[in-house]
């Protein structure tokens, strides 16, 4: 299936020590991985995603971003896909609205940690 031109995502960033400048995050990489997997399962079971964002994210709440796909003009308030870390769009553009996925930590593609991503629209 072709990827959508525009999406709106909400995400939870689960980071670990030293990955987010200016944030004093104390959890280890292993702790972050375990928490991210647990939160993905909780989100997929129907727990209130916004409440999970509020409680756990290492980004700002609400953590909602509009993205435009490659070759598509960004609407007002949207980010071009390539301005975000690669894994964010790689996961986000494959989700159906309402679905939740995860971009695992990767030094090149997801350098801040794990992103649990819900596609809103």
PDB file of C-alpha atoms in Angstrom:
ATOM      1  CA  UNK A   1       0.000   0.000   0.000  1.00  0.00           C
ATOM      2  CA  UNK A   2       1.300   3.497  -0.744  1.00  0.00           C
ATOM      3  CA  UNK A   3       2.246   5.562   2.269  1.00  0.00           C
ATOM      4  CA  UNK A   4      -0.050   8.444   3.253  1.00  0.00           C
ATOM      5  CA  UNK A   5       0.972  11.997   2.360  1.00  0.00           C
ATOM      6  CA  UNK A   6       0.209  13.450   5.806  1.00  0.00           C
ATOM      7  CA  UNK A   7      -0.041  11.842   9.232  1.00  0.00           C
ATOM      8  CA  UNK A   8      -0.538  13.001  12.797  1.00  0.00           C
ATOM      9  CA  UNK A   9       1.299  11.081  15.499  1.00  0.00           C
ATOM     10  CA  UNK A  10       1.495  11.109  19.266  1.00  0.00           C
ATOM     11  CA  UNK A  11       4.513   9.553  20.889  1.00  0.00           C
ATOM     12  CA  UNK A  12       6.158   8.570  24.142  1.00  0.00           C
ATOM     13  CA  UNK A  13       9.936   8.930  24.204  1.00  0.00           C
ATOM     14  CA  UNK A  14      11.669   6.552  26.597  1.00  0.00           C
ATOM     15  CA  UNK A  15      15.273   7.609  26.849  1.00  0.00           C
ATOM     16  CA  UNK A  16      18.246   6.699  29.010  1.00  0.00           C
ATOM     17  CA  UNK A  17      21.270   8.319  30.592  1.00  0.00           C
ATOM     18  CA  UNK A  18      23.066  10.817  28.374  1.00  0.00           C
ATOM     19  CA  UNK A  19      20.749  10.692  25.351  1.00  0.00           C
ATOM     20  CA  UNK A  20      18.642  13.853  25.741  1.00  0.00           C
ATOM     21  CA  UNK A  21      20.682  17.050  26.179  1.00  0.00           C
ATOM     22  CA  UNK A  22      19.607  19.048  29.208  1.00  0.00           C
ATOM     23  CA  UNK A  23      17.571  16.220  30.750  1.00  0.00           C
ATOM     24  CA  UNK A  24      18.793  14.366  33.798  1.00  0.00           C
ATOM     25  CA  UNK A  25      17.561  10.889  32.878  1.00  0.00           C
ATOM     26  CA  UNK A  26      18.872   8.230  35.226  1.00  0.00           C
ATOM     27  CA  UNK A  27      17.538   4.974  33.750  1.00  0.00           C
ATOM     28  CA  UNK A  28      19.909   2.585  31.995  1.00  0.00           C
ATOM     29  CA  UNK A  29      19.564   1.429  28.392  1.00  0.00           C
ATOM     30  CA  UNK A  30      18.276  -1.968  29.601  1.00  0.00           C
ATOM     31  CA  UNK A  31      15.707  -0.316  31.891  1.00  0.00           C
ATOM     32  CA  UNK A  32      14.559   1.943  29.059  1.00  0.00           C
ATOM     33  CA  UNK A  33      14.144  -1.016  26.700  1.00  0.00           C
ATOM     34  CA  UNK A  34      12.078  -2.971  29.240  1.00  0.00           C
ATOM     35  CA  UNK A  35       9.866   0.037  30.019  1.00  0.00           C
ATOM     36  CA  UNK A  36       9.289   0.797  26.333  1.00  0.00           C
ATOM     37  CA  UNK A  37       8.176  -2.787  25.618  1.00  0.00           C
ATOM     38  CA  UNK A  38       5.837  -2.689  28.632  1.00  0.00           C
ATOM     39  CA  UNK A  39       4.315   0.635  27.539  1.00  0.00           C
ATOM     40  CA  UNK A  40       3.794  -0.611  23.971  1.00  0.00           C
ATOM     41  CA  UNK A  41       1.854  -3.599  25.337  1.00  0.00           C
ATOM     42  CA  UNK A  42      -0.201  -1.392  27.657  1.00  0.00           C
ATOM     43  CA  UNK A  43      -1.036   1.017  24.819  1.00  0.00           C
ATOM     44  CA  UNK A  44      -2.043  -1.829  22.501  1.00  0.00           C
ATOM     45  CA  UNK A  45      -4.316  -3.264  25.212  1.00  0.00           C
ATOM     46  CA  UNK A  46      -6.261  -0.012  25.189  1.00  0.00           C
ATOM     47  CA  UNK A  47      -4.855   1.992  28.060  1.00  0.00           C
ATOM     48  CA  UNK A  48      -5.327   5.767  27.720  1.00  0.00           C
ATOM     49  CA  UNK A  49      -2.419   6.756  25.478  1.00  0.00           C
ATOM     50  CA  UNK A  50      -2.457  10.431  26.415  1.00  0.00           C
ATOM     51  CA  UNK A  51      -2.235   9.501  30.101  1.00  0.00           C
ATOM     52  CA  UNK A  52       0.768   7.261  29.347  1.00  0.00           C
ATOM     53  CA  UNK A  53       2.428  10.127  27.458  1.00  0.00           C
ATOM     54  CA  UNK A  54       1.818  12.482  30.382  1.00  0.00           C
ATOM     55  CA  UNK A  55       3.262  10.033  32.901  1.00  0.00           C
ATOM     56  CA  UNK A  56       6.246   8.608  31.028  1.00  0.00           C
ATOM     57  CA  UNK A  57       7.510  10.659  28.099  1.00  0.00           C
ATOM     58  CA  UNK A  58      10.987  12.178  28.090  1.00  0.00           C
ATOM     59  CA  UNK A  59       9.743  14.596  25.408  1.00  0.00           C
ATOM     60  CA  UNK A  60       7.083  17.237  26.107  1.00  0.00           C
ATOM     61  CA  UNK A  61       3.424  16.349  26.625  1.00  0.00           C
ATOM     62  CA  UNK A  62       1.277  16.028  24.496  1.00  0.00           C
ATOM     63  CA  UNK A  63       4.000  14.919  22.046  1.00  0.00           C
ATOM     64  CA  UNK A  64       1.748  15.304  19.006  1.00  0.00           C
ATOM     65  CA  UNK A  65       3.373  15.964  15.636  1.00  0.00           C
ATOM     66  CA  UNK A  66       2.011  16.364  12.137  1.00  0.00           C
ATOM     67  CA  UNK A  67       4.337  15.023   9.455  1.00  0.00           C
ATOM     68  CA  UNK A  68       4.350  15.391   5.696  1.00  0.00           C
ATOM     69  CA  UNK A  69       5.840  12.594   3.635  1.00  0.00           C
ATOM     70  CA  UNK A  70       8.798  13.015   1.278  1.00  0.00           C
ATOM     71  CA  UNK A  71       7.933  15.012  -1.810  1.00  0.00           C
ATOM     72  CA  UNK A  72       4.792  16.465  -0.198  1.00  0.00           C
ATOM     73  CA  UNK A  73       4.546  20.115   0.824  1.00  0.00           C
ATOM     74  CA  UNK A  74       4.207  20.436   4.585  1.00  0.00           C
ATOM     75  CA  UNK A  75       0.944  21.960   5.771  1.00  0.00           C
ATOM     76  CA  UNK A  76       1.065  24.701   8.396  1.00  0.00           C
ATOM     77  CA  UNK A  77       2.384  23.297  11.666  1.00  0.00           C
ATOM     78  CA  UNK A  78       3.663  20.096  10.077  1.00  0.00           C
ATOM     79  CA  UNK A  79       7.213  18.827   9.998  1.00  0.00           C
ATOM     80  CA  UNK A  80       8.730  17.382   6.848  1.00  0.00           C
ATOM     81  CA  UNK A  81       9.404  13.692   7.500  1.00  0.00           C
ATOM     82  CA  UNK A  82      13.153  14.125   6.999  1.00  0.00           C
ATOM     83  CA  UNK A  83      13.416  16.712   9.797  1.00  0.00           C
ATOM     84  CA  UNK A  84      12.573  14.059  12.382  1.00  0.00           C
ATOM     85  CA  UNK A  85      14.761  11.123  13.395  1.00  0.00           C
ATOM     86  CA  UNK A  86      14.469   8.496  10.608  1.00  0.00           C
ATOM     87  CA  UNK A  87      12.748   5.808  12.670  1.00  0.00           C
ATOM     88  CA  UNK A  88       9.918   8.178  13.655  1.00  0.00           C
ATOM     89  CA  UNK A  89       8.663   8.444  10.086  1.00  0.00           C
ATOM     90  CA  UNK A  90       9.661   4.896   9.171  1.00  0.00           C
ATOM     91  CA  UNK A  91       7.268   3.585  11.825  1.00  0.00           C
ATOM     92  CA  UNK A  92       4.665   6.359  11.700  1.00  0.00           C
ATOM     93  CA  UNK A  93       3.991   6.176   7.974  1.00  0.00           C
ATOM     94  CA  UNK A  94       3.363   2.410   8.136  1.00  0.00           C
ATOM     95  CA  UNK A  95       0.732   2.635  10.912  1.00  0.00           C
ATOM     96  CA  UNK A  96      -3.012   2.790  10.311  1.00  0.00           C
ATOM     97  CA  UNK A  97      -4.957   5.446  12.252  1.00  0.00           C
ATOM     98  CA  UNK A  98      -5.424   4.234  15.823  1.00  0.00           C
ATOM     99  CA  UNK A  99      -2.547   1.757  15.635  1.00  0.00           C
ATOM    100  CA  UNK A 100       0.511   1.867  17.885  1.00  0.00           C
ATOM    101  CA  UNK A 101       4.053   0.865  16.988  1.00  0.00           C
ATOM    102  CA  UNK A 102       7.556   1.267  18.314  1.00  0.00           C
ATOM    103  CA  UNK A 103      10.830   2.602  16.982  1.00  0.00           C
ATOM    104  CA  UNK A 104      13.594   0.925  18.987  1.00  0.00           C
ATOM    105  CA  UNK A 105      16.711   2.771  20.058  1.00  0.00           C
ATOM    106  CA  UNK A 106      19.258   2.906  17.265  1.00  0.00           C
ATOM    107  CA  UNK A 107      22.280   5.245  17.304  1.00  0.00           C
ATOM    108  CA  UNK A 108      21.633   6.319  13.704  1.00  0.00           C
ATOM    109  CA  UNK A 109      17.861   6.001  13.224  1.00  0.00           C
ATOM    110  CA  UNK A 110      16.488   6.656  16.718  1.00  0.00           C
ATOM    111  CA  UNK A 111      19.296   8.251  18.732  1.00  0.00           C
ATOM    112  CA  UNK A 112      17.231   9.574  21.671  1.00  0.00           C
ATOM    113  CA  UNK A 113      15.837   6.213  22.751  1.00  0.00           C
ATOM    114  CA  UNK A 114      12.636   4.274  22.153  1.00  0.00           C
ATOM    115  CA  UNK A 115       9.582   5.926  20.598  1.00  0.00           C
ATOM    116  CA  UNK A 116       6.161   4.395  21.211  1.00  0.00           C
ATOM    117  CA  UNK A 117       4.130   5.915  18.406  1.00  0.00           C
ATOM    118  CA  UNK A 118       0.369   6.128  17.911  1.00  0.00           C
ATOM    119  CA  UNK A 119      -1.036   7.325  14.614  1.00  0.00           C
ATOM    120  CA  UNK A 120      -3.926   9.682  15.344  1.00  0.00           C
ATOM    121  CA  UNK A 121      -4.848  10.499  11.734  1.00  0.00           C
TER     122      UNK A 121
END
